[in-house]
XYZ file of N, CA and C in Angstrom:
651
model
N -21.992 -101.962 -6.605
C -22.889 -100.868 -6.972
C -23.291 -100.104 -5.716
N -23.265 -98.769 -5.762
C -23.649 -97.998 -4.592
C -25.141 -97.708 -4.615
N -25.614 -96.821 -3.724
C -27.038 -96.600 -3.602
C -27.514 -95.410 -4.396
N -26.727 -94.974 -5.408
C -27.096 -93.791 -6.168
C -28.412 -94.003 -6.901
N -28.682 -95.244 -7.347
C -29.912 -95.497 -8.071
C -31.126 -95.258 -7.180
N -30.966 -95.450 -5.857
C -32.062 -95.168 -4.950
C -32.267 -93.681 -4.768
N -31.155 -92.929 -4.805
C -31.243 -91.494 -4.621
C -31.912 -90.825 -5.825
N -31.655 -91.314 -7.022
C -32.215 -90.713 -8.222
C -33.576 -91.361 -8.468
N -34.538 -91.037 -7.658
C -35.835 -91.703 -7.709
C -36.756 -91.048 -8.713
N -37.683 -91.851 -9.232
C -38.587 -91.367 -10.263
C -39.588 -90.360 -9.730
N -39.819 -90.353 -8.432
C -40.815 -89.465 -7.874
C -40.372 -88.030 -7.746
N -39.122 -87.742 -8.031
C -38.607 -86.389 -7.859
C -38.735 -85.600 -9.148
N -38.773 -84.254 -9.063
C -38.843 -83.430 -10.277
C -37.680 -83.740 -11.211
N -37.912 -83.565 -12.519
C -36.902 -83.931 -13.508
C -35.595 -83.192 -13.289
N -35.660 -81.894 -12.968
C -34.439 -81.117 -12.760
C -33.616 -81.644 -11.611
N -34.303 -82.025 -10.535
C -33.584 -82.568 -9.379
C -32.994 -83.935 -9.704
N -33.767 -84.761 -10.433
C -33.244 -86.071 -10.827
C -32.005 -85.914 -11.708
N -32.051 -84.958 -12.627
C -30.901 -84.726 -13.502
C -29.680 -84.305 -12.692
N -29.893 -83.415 -11.733
C -28.779 -82.948 -10.899
C -28.192 -84.096 -10.090
N -29.061 -84.920 -9.523
C -28.594 -86.046 -8.714
C -27.857 -87.063 -9.570
N -28.361 -87.308 -10.777
C -27.705 -88.257 -11.672
C -26.323 -87.749 -12.074
N -26.225 -86.465 -12.398
C -24.933 -85.879 -12.762
C -23.947 -86.007 -11.604
N -24.403 -85.682 -10.402
C -23.520 -85.748 -9.241
C -23.071 -87.180 -8.967
N -23.990 -88.137 -9.118
C -23.632 -89.536 -8.897
C -22.583 -89.992 -9.905
N -22.744 -89.585 -11.151
C -21.778 -89.961 -12.185
C -20.426 -89.288 -11.944
N -20.434 -88.035 -11.525
C -19.176 -87.332 -11.255
C -18.439 -87.956 -10.071
N -19.181 -88.323 -9.040
C -18.560 -88.958 -7.872
C -17.935 -90.293 -8.253
N -18.663 -91.089 -9.020
C -18.124 -92.385 -9.449
C -16.969 -92.211 -10.422
N -17.057 -91.197 -11.284
C -15.969 -90.947 -12.237
C -14.684 -90.589 -11.507
N -14.770 -89.741 -10.488
C -13.579 -89.402 -9.706
C -12.964 -90.661 -9.113
N -13.793 -91.530 -8.579
C -13.310 -92.775 -7.971
C -12.665 -93.688 -9.012
N -13.339 -93.928 -10.123
C -12.843 -94.883 -11.112
C -11.622 -94.331 -11.845
N -11.641 -93.060 -12.218
C -10.473 -92.473 -12.878
C -9.262 -92.478 -11.948
N -9.479 -92.249 -10.653
C -8.348 -92.247 -9.717
C -7.756 -93.644 -9.572
N -8.594 -94.665 -9.665
C -8.129 -96.041 -9.506
C -7.495 -96.595 -10.780
N -8.042 -96.241 -11.938
C -7.645 -96.891 -13.179
C -6.979 -95.960 -14.190
N -7.050 -94.653 -13.986
C -6.531 -93.729 -14.981
C -7.526 -93.546 -16.116
N -7.310 -92.506 -16.912
C -8.277 -92.169 -17.960
C -8.404 -93.268 -18.999
N -7.290 -93.771 -19.486
C -7.337 -94.718 -20.604
C -8.006 -96.026 -20.203
N -7.695 -96.533 -19.026
C -8.226 -97.831 -18.611
C -9.664 -97.758 -18.113
N -10.070 -96.621 -17.594
C -11.428 -96.486 -17.065
C -12.441 -96.554 -18.205
N -13.527 -97.239 -17.972
C -14.572 -97.348 -18.991
C -15.844 -96.668 -18.503
N -16.633 -96.162 -19.454
C -17.899 -95.546 -19.078
C -18.833 -96.604 -18.474
N -18.694 -97.845 -18.913
C -19.516 -98.915 -18.342
C -19.204 -99.097 -16.867
N -17.917 -99.075 -16.496
C -17.529 -99.224 -15.102
C -18.035 -98.041 -14.275
N -17.928 -96.835 -14.811
C -18.394 -95.644 -14.096
C -19.902 -95.706 -13.899
N -20.611 -96.095 -14.955
C -22.049 -96.224 -14.832
C -22.440 -97.260 -13.793
N -21.772 -98.406 -13.813
C -22.079 -99.465 -12.851
C -21.808 -99.008 -11.423
N -20.714 -98.297 -11.221
C -20.376 -97.826 -9.882
C -21.421 -96.837 -9.368
N -21.978 -96.040 -10.268
C -22.965 -95.033 -9.875
C -24.364 -95.613 -9.738
N -24.572 -96.822 -10.285
C -25.903 -97.401 -10.280
C -26.793 -96.848 -11.368
N -26.179 -96.224 -12.383
C -26.939 -95.592 -13.460
C -26.542 -96.174 -14.808
N -27.394 -95.949 -15.796
C -27.111 -96.384 -17.160
C -25.927 -95.585 -17.702
N -24.917 -96.287 -18.219
C -23.735 -95.612 -18.751
C -24.074 -94.677 -19.907
N -25.212 -94.901 -20.571
C -25.617 -94.018 -21.664
C -25.855 -92.597 -21.185
N -26.117 -92.432 -19.889
C -26.326 -91.087 -19.351
C -25.048 -90.259 -19.393
N -23.898 -90.907 -19.451
C -22.638 -90.165 -19.545
C -22.597 -89.356 -20.828
N -22.952 -89.976 -21.931
C -23.003 -89.242 -23.202
C -24.087 -88.165 -23.146
N -25.216 -88.481 -22.527
C -26.323 -87.536 -22.450
C -25.923 -86.272 -21.693
N -25.268 -86.440 -20.538
C -24.943 -85.299 -19.690
C -23.609 -84.645 -20.030
N -22.636 -85.436 -20.475
C -21.269 -84.928 -20.612
C -20.701 -85.035 -22.023
N -21.377 -85.730 -22.917
C -20.948 -85.819 -24.308
C -20.017 -86.971 -24.608
N -19.100 -87.264 -23.678
C -18.090 -88.299 -23.901
C -17.386 -88.600 -22.591
N -16.539 -89.614 -22.616
C -15.720 -89.910 -21.435
C -14.816 -88.734 -21.105
N -14.236 -88.103 -22.124
C -13.385 -86.945 -21.884
C -14.187 -85.788 -21.294
N -15.397 -85.592 -21.795
C -16.240 -84.542 -21.234
C -16.544 -84.775 -19.771
N -16.778 -86.032 -19.400
C -16.997 -86.385 -17.997
C -15.734 -86.135 -17.182
N -14.602 -86.555 -17.702
C -13.316 -86.349 -17.022
C -13.072 -84.859 -16.761
N -13.319 -84.037 -17.765
C -13.117 -82.590 -17.611
C -14.074 -82.007 -16.583
N -15.295 -82.530 -16.553
C -16.267 -82.001 -15.602
C -15.896 -82.353 -14.171
N -15.232 -83.481 -13.972
C -14.727 -83.813 -12.634
C -13.777 -82.716 -12.149
N -12.882 -82.265 -13.026
C -11.948 -81.201 -12.666
C -12.661 -79.879 -12.471
N -13.618 -79.586 -13.332
C -14.367 -78.325 -13.175
C -15.097 -78.295 -11.832
N -15.679 -79.420 -11.451
C -16.376 -79.471 -10.166
C -15.398 -79.265 -9.018
N -14.243 -79.934 -9.071
C -13.230 -79.749 -8.023
C -12.746 -78.300 -7.992
N -12.617 -77.686 -9.164
C -12.182 -76.297 -9.243
C -13.187 -75.366 -8.575
N -14.466 -75.593 -8.823
C -15.500 -74.769 -8.193
C -15.486 -74.944 -6.680
N -15.284 -76.173 -6.225
C -15.222 -76.424 -4.786
C -14.001 -75.739 -4.171
N -12.877 -75.783 -4.901
C -11.663 -75.129 -4.400
C -11.853 -73.613 -4.341
N -12.487 -73.047 -5.359
C -12.723 -71.601 -5.366
C -13.615 -71.184 -4.205
N -14.639 -71.979 -3.928
C -15.530 -71.660 -2.817
C -14.768 -71.693 -1.495
N -13.921 -72.713 -1.321
C -13.148 -72.799 -0.082
C -12.090 -71.702 -0.038
N -11.546 -71.328 -1.190
C -10.547 -70.266 -1.239
C -11.136 -68.933 -0.799
N -12.401 -68.685 -1.159
C -13.046 -67.441 -0.737
C -13.152 -67.381 0.783
N -13.511 -68.518 1.392
C -13.558 -68.580 2.855
C -12.168 -68.403 3.445
N -11.179 -69.044 2.823
C -9.797 -68.936 3.302
C -9.309 -67.498 3.261
N -9.558 -66.813 2.156
C -9.084 -65.431 2.021
C -9.708 -64.528 3.079
N -10.976 -64.772 3.407
C -11.614 -63.989 4.462
C -10.943 -64.241 5.808
N -10.597 -65.475 6.079
C -9.917 -65.797 7.339
C -8.520 -65.209 7.374
N -7.804 -65.301 6.248
C -6.450 -64.743 6.199
C -6.457 -63.240 6.427
N -7.482 -62.576 5.898
C -7.569 -61.117 6.049
C -7.677 -60.708 7.515
N -8.202 -61.595 8.341
C -8.346 -61.292 9.764
C -7.033 -61.477 10.528
N -6.017 -62.045 9.862
C -4.741 -62.315 10.534
C -3.564 -61.689 9.782
N -3.841 -60.640 9.022
C -2.761 -59.965 8.301
C -1.687 -59.505 9.284
N -0.441 -59.774 8.927
C 0.676 -59.413 9.795
C 1.153 -60.572 10.650
N 0.345 -61.617 10.788
C 0.737 -62.801 11.554
C 0.932 -63.942 10.555
N 2.106 -63.968 9.926
C 2.352 -64.917 8.846
C 2.260 -66.356 9.320
N 2.733 -66.627 10.496
C 2.691 -68.000 10.996
C 1.252 -68.493 11.118
N 0.396 -67.665 11.687
C -1.003 -68.063 11.820
C -1.668 -68.190 10.455
N -1.295 -67.342 9.515
C -1.838 -67.431 8.162
C -1.412 -68.739 7.490
N -0.175 -69.161 7.718
C 0.292 -70.440 7.175
C -0.494 -71.607 7.774
N -0.741 -71.557 9.070
C -1.509 -72.614 9.726
C -2.926 -72.678 9.166
N -3.547 -71.522 8.991
C -4.907 -71.474 8.441
C -4.918 -72.027 7.019
N -3.953 -71.608 6.201
C -3.889 -72.092 4.825
C -3.682 -73.587 4.755
N -2.805 -74.099 5.596
C -2.540 -75.538 5.614
C -3.775 -76.318 6.047
N -4.468 -75.816 7.056
C -5.676 -76.492 7.518
C -6.747 -76.528 6.432
N -6.882 -75.458 5.690
C -7.869 -75.436 4.610
C -7.505 -76.450 3.531
N -6.228 -76.551 3.207
C -5.842 -77.518 2.172
C -6.092 -78.950 2.651
N -5.814 -79.221 3.901
C -6.069 -80.558 4.445
C -7.564 -80.867 4.401
N -8.390 -79.905 4.792
C -9.836 -80.133 4.766
C -10.327 -80.366 3.343
N -9.806 -79.589 2.386
C -10.203 -79.763 0.992
C -9.793 -81.150 0.496
N -8.580 -81.573 0.792
C -8.085 -82.873 0.342
C -8.861 -84.014 0.991
N -9.180 -83.869 2.271
C -9.914 -84.924 2.978
C -11.345 -85.040 2.472
N -11.895 -83.950 1.918
C -13.272 -83.986 1.431
C -13.408 -84.780 0.141
N -12.319 -84.947 -0.611
C -12.333 -85.747 -1.841
C -10.975 -86.426 -1.992
N -10.742 -87.458 -1.213
C -9.411 -88.074 -1.127
C -8.919 -88.692 -2.423
N -9.821 -89.019 -3.357
C -9.386 -89.624 -4.618
C -8.740 -88.607 -5.563
N -8.930 -87.322 -5.283
C -8.469 -86.306 -6.231
C -6.957 -86.331 -6.416
N -6.211 -86.588 -5.342
C -4.761 -86.626 -5.455
C -4.285 -87.684 -6.433
N -4.860 -88.882 -6.358
C -4.477 -89.935 -7.285
C -4.996 -89.667 -8.686
N -6.165 -89.055 -8.786
C -6.720 -88.647 -10.078
C -5.709 -87.770 -10.814
N -5.147 -86.784 -10.108
C -4.168 -85.879 -10.711
C -2.860 -86.607 -10.988
N -2.435 -87.446 -10.054
C -1.167 -88.161 -10.227
C -1.173 -89.050 -11.458
N -2.332 -89.594 -11.803
C -2.425 -90.445 -12.989
C -2.097 -89.687 -14.275
N -2.209 -88.375 -14.245
C -1.946 -87.564 -15.431
C -0.621 -86.811 -15.357
N -0.037 -86.724 -14.155
C 1.026 -85.758 -13.903
C 2.387 -86.149 -14.457
N 2.578 -87.394 -14.880
C 3.915 -87.815 -15.302
C 4.216 -87.491 -16.762
N 3.200 -87.217 -17.545
C 3.395 -86.989 -18.984
C 2.706 -85.702 -19.394
N 3.424 -84.872 -20.154
C 2.823 -83.638 -20.663
C 1.738 -83.965 -21.673
N 0.708 -83.143 -21.702
C -0.366 -83.370 -22.650
C -1.561 -82.510 -22.313
N -2.606 -82.576 -23.116
C -3.759 -81.690 -22.920
C -4.503 -81.943 -21.613
N -4.501 -83.175 -21.110
C -5.245 -83.408 -19.870
C -4.538 -82.781 -18.673
N -3.215 -82.928 -18.583
C -2.531 -82.286 -17.459
C -2.556 -80.774 -17.610
N -2.532 -80.271 -18.842
C -2.688 -78.826 -19.053
C -4.036 -78.358 -18.507
N -5.064 -79.153 -18.737
C -6.410 -78.807 -18.259
C -6.441 -78.769 -16.734
N -5.817 -79.757 -16.105
C -5.763 -79.800 -14.643
C -5.014 -78.599 -14.089
N -3.878 -78.278 -14.702
C -3.067 -77.160 -14.222
C -3.860 -75.860 -14.281
N -4.498 -75.589 -15.415
C -5.186 -74.311 -15.588
C -6.409 -74.182 -14.701
N -7.128 -75.280 -14.475
C -8.370 -75.192 -13.718
C -8.191 -75.399 -12.223
N -7.128 -76.082 -11.812
C -7.024 -76.437 -10.401
C -5.668 -76.152 -9.784
N -4.587 -76.596 -10.430
C -3.276 -76.502 -9.792
C -2.752 -75.073 -9.782
N -2.803 -74.382 -10.929
C -2.258 -73.025 -10.966
C -2.980 -72.084 -9.994
N -4.314 -72.128 -9.901
C -4.961 -71.274 -8.892
C -4.500 -71.566 -7.472
N -4.232 -72.836 -7.173
C -3.753 -73.178 -5.831
C -2.349 -72.656 -5.598
N -1.488 -72.782 -6.605
C -0.114 -72.275 -6.487
C -0.129 -70.762 -6.299
N -0.940 -70.061 -7.086
C -1.034 -68.600 -6.978
C -1.510 -68.190 -5.587
N -2.399 -68.978 -5.014
C -2.927 -68.663 -3.688
C -1.911 -68.917 -2.588
N -1.219 -70.052 -2.643
C -0.385 -70.467 -1.518
C 1.071 -70.019 -1.605
N 1.615 -69.829 -2.802
C 3.030 -69.507 -2.903
C 3.428 -68.206 -2.199
N 2.626 -67.136 -2.277
C 3.006 -65.930 -1.519
C 3.101 -66.190 -0.020
N 2.219 -67.037 0.512
C 2.289 -67.380 1.927
C 3.569 -68.147 2.243
N 3.917 -69.079 1.374
C 5.128 -69.872 1.590
C 6.363 -68.972 1.523
N 6.414 -68.077 0.546
C 7.548 -67.155 0.419
C 7.674 -66.278 1.661
N 6.556 -65.765 2.148
C 6.594 -64.939 3.356
C 7.050 -65.760 4.549
N 6.607 -67.015 4.616
C 7.029 -67.886 5.706
C 8.526 -68.147 5.690
N 9.101 -68.307 4.483
C 10.544 -68.505 4.356
C 11.285 -67.251 4.792
N 10.840 -66.102 4.304
C 11.512 -64.833 4.614
C 11.493 -64.530 6.109
N 10.430 -64.927 6.793
C 10.293 -64.598 8.210
C 10.747 -65.734 9.139
N 11.278 -66.803 8.547
C 11.849 -67.869 9.363
C 10.862 -68.872 9.923
N 9.644 -68.907 9.381
C 8.664 -69.896 9.828
C 8.757 -71.196 9.033
N 9.357 -71.113 7.850
C 9.462 -72.254 6.944
C 10.924 -72.383 6.523
N 11.399 -73.609 6.370
C 12.793 -73.838 5.984
C 13.090 -73.180 4.641
N 14.332 -72.713 4.486
C 14.741 -72.077 3.240
C 14.856 -73.124 2.134
N 14.069 -72.965 1.116
C 14.058 -73.882 -0.023
C 13.288 -73.202 -1.142
N 13.337 -73.799 -2.315
C 12.568 -73.260 -3.430
C 11.076 -73.364 -3.103
N 10.328 -72.258 -3.152
C 8.911 -72.300 -2.777
C 8.096 -73.272 -3.613
N 8.413 -73.378 -4.905
C 7.672 -74.301 -5.761
C 7.892 -75.741 -5.319
N 9.142 -76.095 -5.033
C 9.444 -77.454 -4.577
C 8.746 -77.722 -3.248
N 8.816 -76.766 -2.337
C 8.156 -76.926 -1.044
C 6.656 -77.133 -1.218
N 6.062 -76.345 -2.092
C 4.614 -76.444 -2.294
C 4.223 -77.843 -2.761
N 4.901 -78.346 -3.784
C 4.503 -79.645 -4.328
C 4.856 -80.790 -3.383
N 5.939 -80.643 -2.638
C 6.222 -81.655 -1.615
C 5.118 -81.686 -0.570
N 4.673 -80.507 -0.163
C 3.664 -80.413 0.885
C 2.326 -80.982 0.426
N 1.867 -80.586 -0.755
C 0.543 -81.038 -1.189
C 0.534 -82.548 -1.431
N 1.638 -83.089 -1.914
C 1.674 -84.538 -2.110
C 1.797 -85.274 -0.770
N 2.498 -84.678 0.178
C 2.588 -85.299 1.501
C 1.220 -85.359 2.167
N 0.342 -84.437 1.834
C -1.007 -84.436 2.391
C -1.940 -85.325 1.570
N -1.889 -85.171 0.252
C -2.872 -85.849 -0.610
C -2.645 -87.349 -0.718
N -1.399 -87.772 -0.785
C -1.147 -89.187 -1.058
C -1.569 -90.121 0.077
N -1.314 -89.811 1.350
C -1.811 -90.716 2.399
C -3.327 -90.889 2.346
N -4.049 -89.832 1.987
C -5.503 -89.916 1.888
C -5.935 -90.809 0.729
N -5.068 -90.915 -0.291
C -5.397 -91.683 -1.489
C -4.987 -93.149 -1.397
N -4.321 -93.550 -0.295
C -3.770 -94.903 -0.192
C -4.370 -95.727 0.939
N -5.678 -95.785 1.082
C -6.228 -96.574 2.196
C -5.886 -98.057 2.101
N -5.828 -98.598 0.877
C -5.517 -100.010 0.722
C -4.148 -100.377 1.263
N -3.206 -99.437 1.203
C -1.860 -99.663 1.728
C -1.774 -99.338 3.211
N -2.155 -98.137 3.575
C -1.932 -97.660 4.944
C -2.785 -98.415 5.948
N -3.986 -98.815 5.542
C -4.859 -99.524 6.479
C -4.408 -100.953 6.763
N -3.338 -101.395 6.114
C -2.741 -102.690 6.433
C -1.976 -102.646 7.755
N -1.734 -101.431 8.260
C -0.907 -101.257 9.450
C -1.749 -100.738 10.604
N -1.316 -100.986 11.843
C -2.091 -100.548 13.008
C -2.228 -99.031 13.044
N -3.267 -98.580 13.712
C -3.476 -97.148 13.856
C -4.784 -96.698 13.236
N -4.990 -95.396 13.239
C -6.219 -94.828 12.693
C -6.364 -95.189 11.217
N -7.583 -95.446 10.805
C -7.854 -95.836 9.435
C -7.985 -94.608 8.533
N -7.417 -94.712 7.344
C -7.542 -93.639 6.360
C -9.021 -93.358 6.131
N -9.373 -92.097 6.159
C -10.765 -91.705 5.982
C -11.465 -91.370 7.281
N -10.900 -91.805 8.406
C -11.498 -91.484 9.698
C -11.105 -90.080 10.133
N -11.891 -89.501 11.012
C -11.572 -88.172 11.543
C -10.237 -88.199 12.294
N -10.000 -89.307 12.992
C -8.742 -89.437 13.737
C -7.550 -89.391 12.791
N -7.645 -90.065 11.646
C -6.540 -90.062 10.692
C -6.313 -88.667 10.138
N -7.382 -87.957 9.808
C -7.243 -86.599 9.275
C -6.558 -85.693 10.292
N -6.908 -85.824 11.564
C -6.279 -84.996 12.589
C -4.811 -85.369 12.770
N -4.485 -86.647 12.665
C -3.075 -87.051 12.737
C -2.295 -86.517 11.547
N -2.915 -86.542 10.373
C -2.288 -85.979 9.173
C -2.066 -84.483 9.343
N -3.038 -83.809 9.911
C -2.920 -82.363 10.145
C -1.749 -82.059 11.079
N -1.673 -82.813 12.163
C -0.604 -82.615 13.143
C 0.768 -82.867 12.512
N 0.867 -83.939 11.718
C 2.145 -84.273 11.080
C 2.549 -83.224 10.051
N 1.589 -82.751 9.262
C 1.894 -81.755 8.230
C 2.384 -80.449 8.848
N 1.738 -80.022 9.909
C 2.162 -78.794 10.590
C 3.569 -78.967 11.174
N 3.834 -80.133 11.767
C 5.148 -80.388 12.357
C 6.243 -80.419 11.305
N 5.943 -80.978 10.130
C 6.935 -81.081 9.063
C 7.183 -79.741 8.357
N 6.141 -78.962 8.209
C 6.201 -77.768 7.380
C 6.700 -76.536 8.128
N 6.238 -76.365 9.359
C 6.576 -75.165 10.115
C 7.772 -75.413 11.030
N 8.724 -74.481 11.011
C 9.844 -74.551 11.939
C 9.369 -74.185 13.335
N 10.058 -74.656 14.375
C 9.663 -74.285 15.746
C 9.705 -72.775 15.924
N 8.772 -72.277 16.735
C 8.751 -70.838 17.022
C 10.007 -70.448 17.786
N 10.522 -69.288 17.450
C 11.736 -68.816 18.124
C 11.378 -68.131 19.435
């Protein structure tokens, strides 16, 4: 059990307590769904992980599915906020495609490192077509593809990125970034920086840039 029950204290205004309780449940839901998948995850386990009564899930989200969808909506809002910052930075480097690719890649790494369970959360749904993966695509994946694919295409055309199908390159890249962050139990068995540390994120950043961008001519 984490310390969320201490954070949601009775002495705080009801609105703030409600917000804190919702956030605690969403954080635990992302963790439990990423570890167990939607079907195996239970509201009791999510409640226990958050330190809150599982009955609050129905109160705030209506159902386990409602909670699951809200996890994606929250990630989508966070991605949109970071995308707005990214677009402002890209606008300052128009005409320098290589630098724009570096900026875009760095933003994606920072977003992934801020919620490392999200990659596995999505992977648990990605192998089978259905309404849940449709929900993920519309709220999170398609906006990311729309944002990054023009940059990748420009990088290919100008010789900064290897010639390949942009869609394949995009999904290879995002999984190469997201999956190491989602596998601390595996990767931390080996010497080196620990998954989740700043050092590991910087090593991941360096490796992703080296793999994705061709050497400057």
